[in-house]
């Protein structure tokens, strides 16, 4: 077997296992994501050992998460944020403060380091826009007013979460000196500021000109160049590459329908993103989690993740009905891709260790699984009373 | 700059250069492919040195050519072959014999080794279905009878060319002993035989059941699993992986419209295939080709590539009109992906050296460039006389 064949065999095993796991996940729990991660855990080095940290699998996994965050950005529209306005912003903002404090606090209280506390806090922050949107859509609830608030708030906490991640990433890698913090904050502000002003206006005015490209799939190609370019740029200035990819998606979101970007990105996403989830699972060390203290940490983290979003986002709905508060609170519970990315980055940087990684994965899996189960009842709760 | 960022920067440079080159190629010569290769040559290690043989770029390039051949297979329908029947088969078969003999003969006469002669002969064999189809489509000639014959013949010579490649690949890697040849021939026959009988019937009967998959993009995912799986299997038994990918495409081609496979594969192709062409160009060593003997070889190879297809395929049209013979002969000239794949495989195996690789690339570039220029006039040639 030549080297090239070995490479292709590894790609085949990872992809086929992800899709099989995804299908089983979709069939028996409703969430393909969890099945893909479980498949990775089973074929990974800690159990069967069929796949390892091959450069090509790591590369495809990186590319997968870049594409995933680009797609999340693409699904995010400024106008949607405006429609539910202030309330979504408040829910999103409050919804990240409580989980961050609770997560970081739990780490500090259990004797972990400050970088570990910051990473775990960050991993608890972001509600998954992707999972939330899919669950609400599957349940036929996407038109409800609370659904719009949930989606807007999820977007706000994604953006804030990525900002927190950008700060935590560079803090975690160096000493906590004031100068480097100041430089990073300045860089972050300039990066976001330039993109959201000059970048946004430029793309609004000239973006549709990609139609004049003679290249087949010119619009998609240009969007992917922007995605990879901003990802690389974000990486170079010390932010996470996914922050750049998300911003690229956000910038071209308004042109998405016109240029059929979302439709064209879907197949690429279906091909590449599973590599990220499989590799996420492959790094999952069951043995590390079975240690009583790690398991206890995972359970505590999961409970905090659920309770802080329920209370934080519920309270942020103050002034509306209890029913609305319950719906929004439950809708904000599922974490997903961003939490996993934070954990993976922390693991790669040597800050997060195997038991912590396992605990975060447990938190993501449970919060993701409870969403489809609880959202239906939450929307039926007092629905009659309200209508009466 | 972290390792992950460096990886992403390399991916961005390769992709952006490919798309820029492709756009310039499409704009000024009509062929994006040639621009992508040229871009790779410029940013590659022999000129600017912006990209190198990184594992991730090599991996993406491998995946790109797998996807490309899968797409070529997907565009190939058994029923289309039947429609123009015998004539297409004859044109395709004759059209590979002459170029192979001429190419291998040129190598032997100029003192090259037998494996080199076999590889170069194989590189000259296959007309590019992709390029031919795109040029005929662009010129609005896809409905003409001769166009159908060209496409059918191109498919036949692709299949035969890949068979020759399969034989040559394993011959080139080992000694030319009778036992290993017999084993390879047997394996090839079993591989194609099983796929075209049991595989084809199975997919025809049960293929549409992928609709019952709950996974998002279930049909596309299943097709990609088949593509990667047959590619890996072909590699394991000693055939080229692209042969397996092509067969996977061929097997699901009939379901393509129903399951929207072709449409869904297009964006993946637009993302991954450029990596193959960029890396193809990056291996192009101008200096090696500027040596007079290498340049002479390239020119001789190019002339043989054009003349043998013109004469071979033209003669195979015996019994029809001269106009039809000219059209089909010209339409069969462009080589493309298969020729490049053969050259790349030979280079990777250490059989093809830099001057030979350069000569093959020159042949592919010239035959590809002349197609759009000559096909229009060829179809206008005696068009009036025939109509009268």
XYZ file of C-alpha atoms in Angstrom:
776
model
C 0.000 0.000 0.000
C 1.556 3.301 -1.089
C 1.622 6.434 1.047
C -1.096 8.067 -1.073
C -3.344 5.042 -0.649
C -2.829 5.087 3.129
C -3.877 8.716 3.166
C -7.028 7.983 1.204
C -7.882 5.020 3.425
C -7.675 7.268 6.521
C -9.890 9.887 4.848
C -12.386 7.191 3.845
C -12.551 5.664 7.330
C -13.014 9.041 9.024
C -15.659 10.211 6.546
C -17.626 6.951 6.409
C -17.628 6.618 10.216
C -18.778 10.235 10.594
C -21.654 9.719 8.180
C -22.687 6.410 9.751
C -22.551 7.974 13.208
C -24.414 11.030 11.941
C -27.158 8.878 10.463
C -27.557 6.879 13.686
C -27.538 10.128 15.673
C -30.185 11.686 13.432
C -32.287 8.527 13.577
C -32.201 7.750 17.272
C -31.660 11.088 18.961
C -32.411 13.667 16.328
C -28.923 15.173 16.345
C -26.401 14.093 13.672
C -23.644 16.121 15.350
C -23.564 13.946 18.468
C -23.378 10.784 16.338
C -20.425 12.170 14.379
C -18.528 12.949 17.587
C -19.354 9.506 19.024
C -18.108 7.847 15.808
C -14.839 9.754 16.127
C -14.454 8.697 19.747
C -14.947 5.038 18.791
C -12.563 4.921 15.791
C -10.068 7.266 17.468
C -6.767 6.380 19.147
C -8.325 5.902 22.609
C -10.622 3.046 21.518
C -10.228 1.256 18.161
C -7.221 3.240 16.933
C -8.360 3.273 13.273
C -7.540 6.967 12.857
C -4.808 9.145 14.366
C -3.634 12.741 14.252
C -2.575 12.453 10.579
C -1.615 15.828 9.073
C -4.256 15.393 6.368
C -7.058 14.612 8.856
C -6.002 17.499 11.092
C -5.891 19.754 8.019
C -9.341 18.668 6.819
C -10.696 19.123 10.333
C -9.286 22.690 10.422
C -10.784 23.415 7.045
C -14.062 21.897 8.221
C -14.381 24.194 11.210
C -13.457 27.200 9.051
C -16.243 26.269 6.643
C -18.631 25.661 9.554
C -18.073 29.091 11.099
C -18.251 30.703 7.670
C -21.647 29.032 7.232
C -22.779 30.213 10.684
C -21.769 33.755 9.720
C -23.602 33.378 6.433
C -26.807 32.452 8.272
C -26.501 35.574 10.395
C -28.122 38.709 9.078
C -27.719 42.178 10.526
C -31.345 42.872 9.635
C -32.572 39.889 11.684
C -30.716 41.310 14.659
C -32.485 44.641 14.232
C -35.961 43.106 13.963
C -36.063 41.853 17.546
C -33.698 44.634 18.460
C -32.898 45.382 22.040
C -34.412 42.284 23.627
C -32.278 39.860 21.627
C -29.188 41.878 22.460
C -29.979 41.867 26.163
C -30.735 38.130 26.248
C -27.553 37.378 24.320
C -25.367 39.573 26.504
C -26.742 38.412 29.848
C -26.671 34.881 28.489
C -22.898 34.924 28.171
C -22.014 36.684 31.426
C -23.570 34.147 33.780
C -22.201 30.972 32.121
C -18.727 32.527 31.813
C -18.591 33.499 35.484
C -20.047 30.151 36.566
C -17.666 28.122 34.386
C -14.564 30.073 35.321
C -15.653 30.098 38.962
C -16.092 26.336 39.019
C -12.547 25.929 37.653
C -11.012 28.328 40.159
C -12.850 26.706 43.055
C -11.648 23.240 42.016
C -8.013 24.372 41.927
C -7.471 24.789 38.184
C -5.210 27.411 36.607
C -6.418 30.814 35.394
C -5.962 29.983 31.664
C -7.971 26.771 32.242
C -10.688 28.763 34.011
C -10.851 31.283 31.149
C -11.036 28.547 28.500
C -13.763 26.577 30.262
C -15.714 29.774 30.919
C -15.476 30.607 27.219
C -16.532 27.091 26.191
C -19.741 27.556 28.217
C -20.593 30.891 26.641
C -21.944 30.440 23.135
C -25.371 29.037 22.307
C -25.200 27.121 19.016
C -27.011 29.099 16.326
C -26.817 26.077 14.037
C -28.371 23.581 16.449
C -30.968 26.018 17.762
C -32.050 27.022 14.261
C -32.289 23.390 13.154
C -34.283 22.283 16.206
C -36.703 25.227 15.960
C -37.097 24.520 12.261
C -37.710 20.796 12.813
C -40.389 21.602 15.397
C -42.067 24.117 13.062
C -41.539 26.955 15.539
C -39.269 29.179 13.434
C -41.954 31.863 12.945
C -42.726 32.365 16.672
C -41.657 35.660 18.226
C -39.616 33.893 20.925
C -37.829 31.904 18.223
C -36.654 35.127 16.599
C -35.429 36.418 19.967
C -33.593 33.138 20.573
C -31.903 33.288 17.177
C -30.957 36.951 17.516
C -29.632 36.351 21.037
C -27.709 33.285 19.839
C -26.086 35.432 17.169
C -25.179 38.149 19.653
C -23.641 35.645 22.051
C -21.785 34.008 19.146
C -20.179 37.325 18.253
C -19.436 38.162 21.897
C -18.291 34.588 22.500
C -15.823 34.782 19.621
C -14.552 38.108 20.973
C -14.039 36.493 24.374
C -12.330 33.579 22.638
C -10.040 35.946 20.738
C -9.027 37.584 24.020
C -8.677 34.308 25.933
C -6.685 32.595 23.148
C -3.899 35.128 23.157
C -3.995 35.515 26.933
C -3.735 31.766 27.312
C -0.683 31.548 25.074
C 1.383 34.237 26.778
C 1.897 35.923 30.097
C -0.910 38.072 31.406
C 0.955 41.346 30.945
C -0.908 44.586 30.396
C 0.915 45.556 27.191
C 0.008 42.371 25.311
C -3.602 42.621 26.498
C -3.771 46.205 25.274
C -2.277 45.258 21.902
C -4.712 42.397 21.495
C -7.722 44.494 22.431
C -6.574 47.194 20.012
C -6.015 44.627 17.240
C -9.410 43.067 17.876
C -11.143 46.448 17.784
C -9.330 47.437 14.578
C -10.029 44.036 12.951
C -13.754 44.121 13.756
C -14.002 47.873 13.224
C -12.424 47.902 9.773
C -14.401 44.859 8.629
C -17.733 46.150 9.919
C -17.291 49.630 8.395
C -15.021 49.721 5.339
C -15.362 46.002 4.654
C -19.131 45.989 4.971
C -19.639 49.083 2.818
C -17.204 47.801 0.202
C -18.935 44.442 -0.053
C -22.377 46.057 -0.118
C -21.380 48.383 -2.944
C -19.156 46.127 -5.006
C -19.941 42.600 -3.816
C -22.388 41.720 -6.563
C -19.692 42.493 -9.143
C -18.410 38.947 -8.630
C -21.124 38.128 -11.160
C -18.841 39.450 -13.875
C -16.287 36.751 -13.079
C -15.861 34.373 -16.016
C -14.681 31.598 -13.722
C -17.237 28.815 -13.133
C -18.742 29.275 -9.647
C -17.145 32.727 -9.490
C -19.284 34.042 -6.616
C -18.692 30.969 -4.453
C -14.982 31.040 -5.255
C -14.683 34.717 -4.315
C -16.562 34.082 -1.054
C -14.259 31.174 -0.213
C -11.185 33.290 -0.964
C -12.532 35.903 1.466
C -13.264 33.208 4.058
C -9.782 31.644 3.865
C -8.125 35.070 3.641
C -9.836 36.585 6.689
C -9.274 33.317 8.560
C -5.549 33.459 7.796
C -5.422 37.177 8.646
C -7.180 36.620 11.983
C -4.673 33.875 12.740
C -1.718 36.093 11.827
C -2.758 38.934 14.128
C -3.311 36.490 16.996
C -7.083 35.954 16.903
C -8.597 32.522 16.239
C -8.878 31.779 12.503
C -12.556 30.878 12.948
C -13.239 34.474 14.059
C -12.085 35.618 10.626
C -14.125 32.952 8.858
C -17.228 33.947 10.837
C -16.703 37.621 9.948
C -16.329 36.682 6.270
C -19.670 34.891 6.432
C -21.296 37.817 8.220
C -20.015 40.268 5.599
C -21.369 38.347 2.617
C -24.583 37.202 4.364
C -26.693 39.908 2.731
C -25.557 38.829 -0.737
C -26.107 35.164 0.076
C -29.546 34.720 -1.494
C -28.704 36.742 -4.587
C -25.489 34.841 -5.272
C -26.814 31.459 -4.045
C -23.921 31.231 -1.613
C -25.792 29.383 1.120
C -27.035 26.731 -1.278
C -23.591 26.270 -2.814
C -21.862 26.110 0.557
C -24.147 23.331 1.842
C -22.457 20.454 -0.062
C -18.978 21.696 0.881
C -20.147 21.800 4.471
C -21.567 18.270 4.221
C -18.183 17.062 2.943
C -15.714 18.886 5.191
C -17.419 19.638 8.519
C -17.733 15.946 9.585
C -13.922 15.767 9.680
C -13.979 18.393 12.427
C -16.518 16.524 14.522
C -14.816 13.167 13.991
C -11.461 14.573 15.076
C -13.211 16.267 18.007
C -14.480 12.876 19.102
C -11.159 11.156 18.386
C -9.520 13.361 21.037
C -12.107 12.219 23.597
C -10.481 10.013 26.231
C -13.115 7.886 27.952
C -10.620 6.627 30.515
C -9.811 10.184 31.631
C -13.490 10.956 32.134
C -14.160 7.762 34.103
C -11.923 9.065 36.885
C -14.451 10.114 39.599
C -13.190 13.700 39.957
C -13.330 14.287 36.167
C -16.801 12.785 35.948
C -17.983 14.964 38.838
C -16.540 18.000 37.069
C -18.354 17.080 33.847
C -21.678 16.701 35.657
C -21.196 19.989 37.532
C -20.226 21.784 34.317
C -23.266 20.400 32.507
C -25.666 21.456 35.262
C -24.129 24.934 35.411
C -24.322 25.220 31.608
C -28.046 24.481 31.648
C -28.994 26.441 34.769
C -27.040 29.616 33.949
C -28.572 29.944 30.480
C -32.070 29.184 31.789
C -31.798 31.728 34.601
C -29.697 34.334 32.759
C -31.724 34.400 29.579
C -35.001 33.916 31.431
C -34.272 36.913 33.659
C -33.310 38.958 30.617
C -36.881 38.441 29.399
C -38.086 40.399 32.473
C -41.223 42.329 31.665
C -42.668 39.704 29.308
C -44.553 36.564 30.359
C -43.217 33.594 32.327
C -44.050 31.415 29.308
C -41.872 33.568 27.031
C -39.039 33.525 29.576
C -39.155 29.701 29.776
C -39.144 29.345 25.990
C -36.199 31.653 25.474
C -34.315 30.200 28.429
C -34.668 26.632 27.131
C -33.916 27.707 23.566
C -30.573 29.176 24.606
C -29.327 26.005 26.350
C -27.682 24.078 23.475
C -23.995 24.705 23.013
C -22.292 23.264 19.980
C -19.604 24.087 17.468
C -18.175 27.134 19.255
C -17.863 25.286 22.571
C -16.121 22.412 20.802
C -13.795 24.761 18.949
C -12.818 26.438 22.212
C -12.098 23.064 23.823
C -10.095 21.887 20.777
C -8.035 25.088 20.695
C -7.358 24.750 24.409
C -6.330 21.115 23.949
C -4.014 21.975 21.033
C -2.456 24.796 23.075
C -1.833 22.421 25.981
C -4.050 24.423 28.344
C -7.002 22.024 28.479
C -6.057 18.491 29.587
C -7.848 15.222 28.796
C -10.278 15.197 31.781
C -11.267 18.852 31.180
C -11.705 18.179 27.465
C -13.909 15.211 28.269
C -15.978 17.308 30.684
C -16.546 20.032 28.057
C -17.526 17.398 25.474
C -20.011 15.910 27.941
C -21.497 19.374 28.540
C -21.842 20.024 24.783
C -23.393 16.593 24.130
C -25.949 16.849 26.931
C -27.020 20.459 26.260
C -27.363 19.609 22.564
C -29.405 16.493 23.284
C -31.826 18.160 25.700
C -32.738 20.938 23.244
C -34.935 18.866 20.917
C -36.486 17.119 23.931
C -37.346 20.231 25.956
C -38.114 22.872 23.319
C -41.429 21.337 22.281
C -42.864 21.245 25.826
C -41.419 24.712 26.527
C -43.369 26.165 23.618
C -46.557 24.331 24.688
C -46.123 25.554 28.301
C -48.946 28.027 29.073
C -49.562 28.396 25.347
C -53.254 27.922 26.108
C -53.198 30.342 29.040
C -51.603 33.000 26.863
C -54.080 32.565 24.078
C -56.973 32.734 26.550
C 2.349 32.601 13.752
C 1.166 29.194 14.990
C 1.399 25.966 13.010
C -2.343 25.993 12.296
C -2.153 29.537 10.986
C 0.745 28.639 8.682
C -1.336 25.780 7.314
C -4.263 28.086 6.635
C -2.022 30.700 5.007
C -0.667 28.056 2.596
C -4.214 26.902 1.767
C -5.317 30.506 1.213
C -2.366 31.339 -1.079
C -2.849 28.191 -3.169
C -6.608 28.667 -3.479
C -6.561 32.412 -4.170
C -3.786 32.037 -6.772
C -5.674 29.194 -8.463
C -8.854 31.244 -8.682
C -7.038 34.357 -9.914
C -5.189 32.292 -12.519
C -8.414 30.524 -13.455
C -10.213 33.833 -13.943
C -7.401 35.211 -16.118
C -7.326 31.939 -18.058
C -11.101 32.014 -18.596
C -10.976 35.676 -19.601
C -8.045 35.674 -21.990
C -7.900 32.169 -23.378
C -11.226 30.624 -22.512
C -9.740 27.862 -20.368
C -9.649 28.278 -16.573
C -7.675 25.040 -16.185
C -4.583 26.397 -17.938
C -4.652 29.541 -15.774
C -4.820 27.443 -12.599
C -1.785 25.407 -13.660
C 0.114 28.572 -14.621
C -0.690 30.130 -11.239
C 0.697 27.042 -9.529
C 3.866 27.181 -11.614
C 4.394 30.827 -10.630
C 3.794 30.503 -6.871
C 5.481 27.084 -6.727
C 8.972 26.247 -5.445
C 10.638 26.708 -8.858
C 9.666 30.394 -9.187
C 8.287 32.425 -6.249
C 8.459 29.654 -3.668
C 5.224 30.718 -1.904
C 3.922 27.132 -1.700
C 5.709 23.830 -1.242
C 4.884 20.131 -0.988
C 3.075 20.605 2.343
C 1.233 17.460 3.483
C -2.032 19.391 3.623
C -1.666 20.804 0.093
C -0.654 17.396 -1.258
C -3.639 15.862 0.562
C -6.095 18.465 -0.783
C -4.653 17.986 -4.260
C -5.189 14.195 -3.975
C -8.715 14.736 -2.780
C -9.233 17.230 -5.608
C -8.294 14.770 -8.320
C -10.452 12.085 -6.687
C -13.412 14.477 -6.769
C -12.577 15.471 -10.353
C -12.560 11.898 -11.651
C -15.707 11.136 -9.656
C -17.348 14.096 -11.402
C -16.110 12.878 -14.805
C -17.612 9.466 -14.059
C -20.833 11.134 -12.958
C -21.083 12.934 -16.314
C -20.726 9.609 -18.103
C -23.893 7.679 -18.838
C -24.046 4.150 -20.154
C -27.103 5.119 -22.163
C -25.200 7.929 -23.929
C -22.601 5.396 -24.941
C -25.284 3.196 -26.448
C -26.906 6.013 -28.410
C -23.953 6.527 -30.744
C -23.050 2.918 -30.237
C -20.393 1.267 -32.296
C -18.927 4.388 -33.905
C -18.052 6.041 -30.612
C -16.453 2.827 -29.400
C -14.341 2.499 -32.562
C -13.241 6.152 -32.470
C -12.362 5.876 -28.797
C -10.423 2.644 -29.192
C -8.469 3.658 -32.296
C -7.928 7.039 -30.656
C -5.933 5.522 -27.827
C -3.864 3.018 -29.801
C -2.130 5.515 -32.084
C -1.164 8.103 -29.417
C 0.072 5.362 -27.080
C 2.290 3.783 -29.735
C 3.541 7.184 -30.913
C 4.261 8.424 -27.384
C 5.972 5.254 -26.225
C 7.821 5.020 -29.546
C 9.130 8.585 -29.214
C 10.443 7.746 -25.756
C 12.122 4.520 -26.827
C 13.701 6.222 -29.854
C 15.108 9.010 -27.689
C 16.762 6.554 -25.330
C 14.328 6.626 -22.411
C 13.517 3.639 -20.196
C 10.586 1.290 -20.770
C 8.608 2.508 -17.705
C 9.100 6.094 -18.923
C 7.910 5.107 -22.401
C 4.817 3.411 -20.954
C 3.968 6.406 -18.758
C 4.358 8.974 -21.529
C 2.374 6.782 -23.907
C -0.392 6.574 -21.299
C -0.313 10.346 -20.692
C -1.019 10.870 -24.401
C -3.953 8.490 -24.484
C -7.007 10.037 -22.889
C -9.076 12.830 -24.413
C -10.469 15.053 -21.660
C -14.210 14.481 -21.359
C -14.447 17.514 -19.083
C -12.712 19.972 -21.408
C -14.346 18.595 -24.545
C -17.817 18.754 -23.017
C -17.260 22.288 -21.734
C -15.915 23.578 -25.082
C -18.716 21.954 -27.097
C -21.239 23.387 -24.645
C -19.713 26.880 -24.799
C -19.875 26.803 -28.616
C -23.488 25.621 -28.572
C -22.616 22.421 -30.423
C -23.594 19.868 -27.771
C -26.635 18.623 -29.742
C -24.733 17.829 -32.978
C -24.329 14.177 -33.927
C -20.540 14.486 -34.106
C -20.530 16.016 -30.615
C -22.255 12.916 -29.255
C -19.717 10.698 -31.000
C -16.858 12.791 -29.575
C -18.262 12.561 -26.040
C -18.927 8.819 -26.291
C -15.451 8.218 -27.744
C -13.887 10.395 -25.043
C -15.627 8.278 -22.419
C -14.465 5.040 -24.036
C -10.888 6.263 -24.210
C -11.100 7.475 -20.605
C -12.100 4.003 -19.440
C -9.488 2.311 -21.642
C -6.930 4.957 -20.660
C -7.538 4.314 -16.970
C -7.171 0.578 -17.612
C -3.860 1.205 -19.351
C -2.863 3.455 -16.448
C -3.762 0.732 -13.955
C -1.550 -1.726 -15.839
C 1.301 0.737 -16.349
C 1.251 1.958 -12.728
C 1.862 -1.448 -11.245
C 4.275 -2.406 -14.003
C 6.246 0.775 -13.421
C 6.520 0.163 -9.691
C 7.819 -3.392 -9.862
C 9.759 -5.736 -12.122
C 8.126 -6.732 -15.375
C 7.552 -10.352 -14.365
C 4.778 -12.404 -15.863
C 3.224 -13.454 -12.537
C 2.637 -9.893 -11.280
C 1.250 -8.849 -14.672
C -1.148 -11.802 -14.599
C -2.244 -10.967 -11.034
C -2.820 -7.321 -11.925
C -4.794 -8.154 -15.057
C -6.893 -10.607 -13.052
C -7.458 -8.042 -10.282
C -8.400 -5.375 -12.816
C -10.862 -7.680 -14.557
C -12.419 -8.738 -11.240
C -12.585 -5.103 -9.998
C -14.278 -3.807 -13.150
C -16.306 -6.991 -13.615
C -17.784 -7.043 -10.110
C -18.519 -3.302 -10.155
C -20.141 -3.327 -13.598
C -22.343 -6.352 -12.834
C -23.151 -6.847 -9.152
C -22.328 -3.234 -8.259
C -24.342 -1.738 -11.067
C -27.392 -3.928 -10.482
C -27.239 -3.309 -6.732
C -27.071 0.458 -7.151
C -29.823 0.427 -9.784
C -32.153 -1.565 -7.525
C -31.335 -0.092 -4.145
C -29.523 3.176 -4.904
C -32.517 5.455 -4.499
C -33.032 4.113 -0.973
C -30.464 6.691 0.177
C -33.502 8.974 0.221
C -34.547 7.330 3.462
C -31.382 8.569 5.154
C -32.189 11.069 7.901
C -28.757 12.668 7.590
C -28.757 16.103 5.896
C -27.427 15.674 2.335
C -27.775 11.910 2.734
C -27.581 11.083 -0.974
C -24.487 13.213 -1.553
C -22.863 11.789 1.564
C -23.526 8.205 0.475
C -22.119 8.963 -2.991
C -18.983 10.487 -1.471
C -18.545 7.475 0.813
C -18.729 5.249 -2.283
C -16.257 7.504 -4.126
C -13.685 7.513 -1.310
C -14.244 3.820 -0.607
C -13.779 2.609 -4.185
C -10.811 4.986 -4.536
C -9.187 3.478 -1.446
C -10.036 -0.060 -2.609
C -8.537 0.560 -6.062
C -5.388 1.858 -4.370
C -5.168 -1.157 -2.066
C -5.359 -3.698 -4.895
C -2.713 -1.790 -6.852
C -4.796 0.251 -9.292
C -4.761 4.053 -9.281
C -7.213 5.510 -6.744
C -8.727 7.719 -9.453
C -9.823 4.582 -11.327
C -11.993 3.702 -8.323
C -13.342 7.234 -8.041
C -14.227 7.246 -11.738
C -16.018 3.904 -11.393
C -17.960 5.243 -8.398
C -19.114 8.187 -10.514
C -20.035 5.899 -13.393
C -22.084 3.640 -11.100
C -24.178 6.441 -9.624
C -24.415 8.462 -12.870
C -27.883 7.180 -13.662
C -29.190 8.310 -10.270
C -27.449 11.661 -10.568
C -30.411 13.742 -11.784
C -32.880 12.133 -9.407
C -30.666 12.663 -6.361
C -29.233 16.010 -7.562
C -25.731 14.606 -7.192
C -24.180 16.526 -10.074
C -25.503 19.857 -8.802
C -24.344 19.119 -5.263
C -20.914 17.963 -6.385
C -20.240 21.160 -8.385
C -19.398 23.398 -5.371
C -17.179 20.698 -3.839
C -15.427 20.437 -7.168
C -15.011 24.233 -7.362
C -13.387 24.173 -3.918
C -11.099 21.131 -4.101
C -10.116 20.571 -7.736
C -8.069 23.813 -8.049
C -5.660 22.409 -5.449
C -4.857 19.595 -7.861
C -4.150 21.935 -10.762
C -2.143 24.353 -8.624
C 0.027 21.530 -7.296
C 0.332 20.193 -10.859
C 1.707 23.563 -11.903
C 3.894 23.884 -8.810
C 5.811 20.787 -9.903
C 6.493 22.388 -13.281
C 10.190 23.236 -13.603
C 10.701 25.919 -16.274
C 14.469 25.564 -16.077
C 14.281 21.859 -16.913
C 12.116 22.564 -19.951
C 14.387 25.338 -21.212
C 17.105 22.778 -21.839
C 17.060 22.362 -25.663
C 16.613 18.582 -25.657
C 13.661 18.788 -23.209
C 12.046 21.577 -25.203
C 12.461 19.588 -28.421
C 10.893 16.585 -26.704
C 7.941 18.715 -25.552
C 7.364 20.070 -29.048
C 7.625 16.602 -30.599
C 5.245 15.160 -28.002
C 2.723 17.955 -28.579
C 2.778 17.497 -32.360
C 2.387 13.720 -31.998
C -0.462 14.219 -29.516
C -2.379 16.382 -31.995
C -1.581 14.457 -35.178
C -2.259 10.963 -33.808
C -5.720 11.894 -32.492
C -6.582 13.767 -35.692
C -5.509 10.885 -37.918
C -6.560 8.018 -35.636
C -10.024 9.329 -34.805
C -10.491 10.774 -38.282
C -9.743 7.403 -39.864
C -12.092 5.701 -37.430
C -14.861 7.826 -38.967
C -14.263 6.017 -42.302
C -17.482 5.700 -44.241
C -18.918 9.057 -43.124
C -18.051 12.455 -44.612
C -14.692 14.241 -44.536
C -16.397 17.057 -42.595
C -17.536 14.625 -39.881
C -14.056 13.073 -39.720
C -12.439 16.521 -39.256
C -14.897 17.497 -36.508
C -14.435 14.314 -34.548
C -10.654 14.346 -35.076
C -10.343 17.916 -33.771
C -12.778 17.277 -30.921
C -10.654 14.405 -29.630
C -7.424 16.443 -29.423
C -7.651 18.043 -25.947
C -5.992 16.052 -23.201
C -6.502 17.194 -19.646
C -6.974 15.809 -16.181
C -6.094 12.179 -16.994
C -2.870 13.141 -18.781
C -1.904 15.328 -15.821
C -2.750 12.599 -13.344
C -0.589 10.125 -15.234
C 2.322 12.577 -15.264
C 1.877 13.367 -11.543
C 1.754 9.674 -10.627
C 4.881 9.052 -12.692
C 6.630 11.975 -11.016
C 5.637 10.785 -7.543
C 6.850 7.261 -8.364
C 10.204 8.646 -9.546
C 9.704 7.315 -13.081
C 8.996 10.617 -14.813
C 11.768 13.217 -14.313
C 11.461 17.017 -14.435
C 12.098 17.495 -18.198
C 9.627 14.729 -19.104
C 7.055 16.166 -16.693
C 7.511 19.584 -18.278
C 7.083 18.111 -21.750
C 3.831 16.358 -20.774
C 2.520 19.567 -19.198
C 3.334 21.486 -22.380
C 1.452 18.867 -24.418
C -1.601 19.080 -22.132
C -1.598 22.893 -22.140
C -1.287 23.213 -25.931
C -3.857 20.521 -26.816
C -6.271 22.071 -24.307
C -5.742 25.572 -25.690
C -6.197 24.607 -29.339
C -9.567 22.927 -28.713
C -11.642 26.089 -28.228
C -9.780 27.751 -31.110
C -10.166 24.950 -33.663
C -13.520 23.365 -32.799
C -15.600 26.282 -34.091
C -13.953 26.319 -37.547
C -14.014 22.499 -37.656
C -17.785 22.482 -37.200
C -18.196 25.235 -39.823
C -15.951 23.336 -42.295
C -18.100 22.131 -45.185
C -21.200 22.716 -43.071
C -22.710 24.489 -46.106
C -21.648 21.736 -48.506
C -23.259 19.103 -46.296
C -26.502 21.003 -45.960
C -26.683 21.518 -49.753
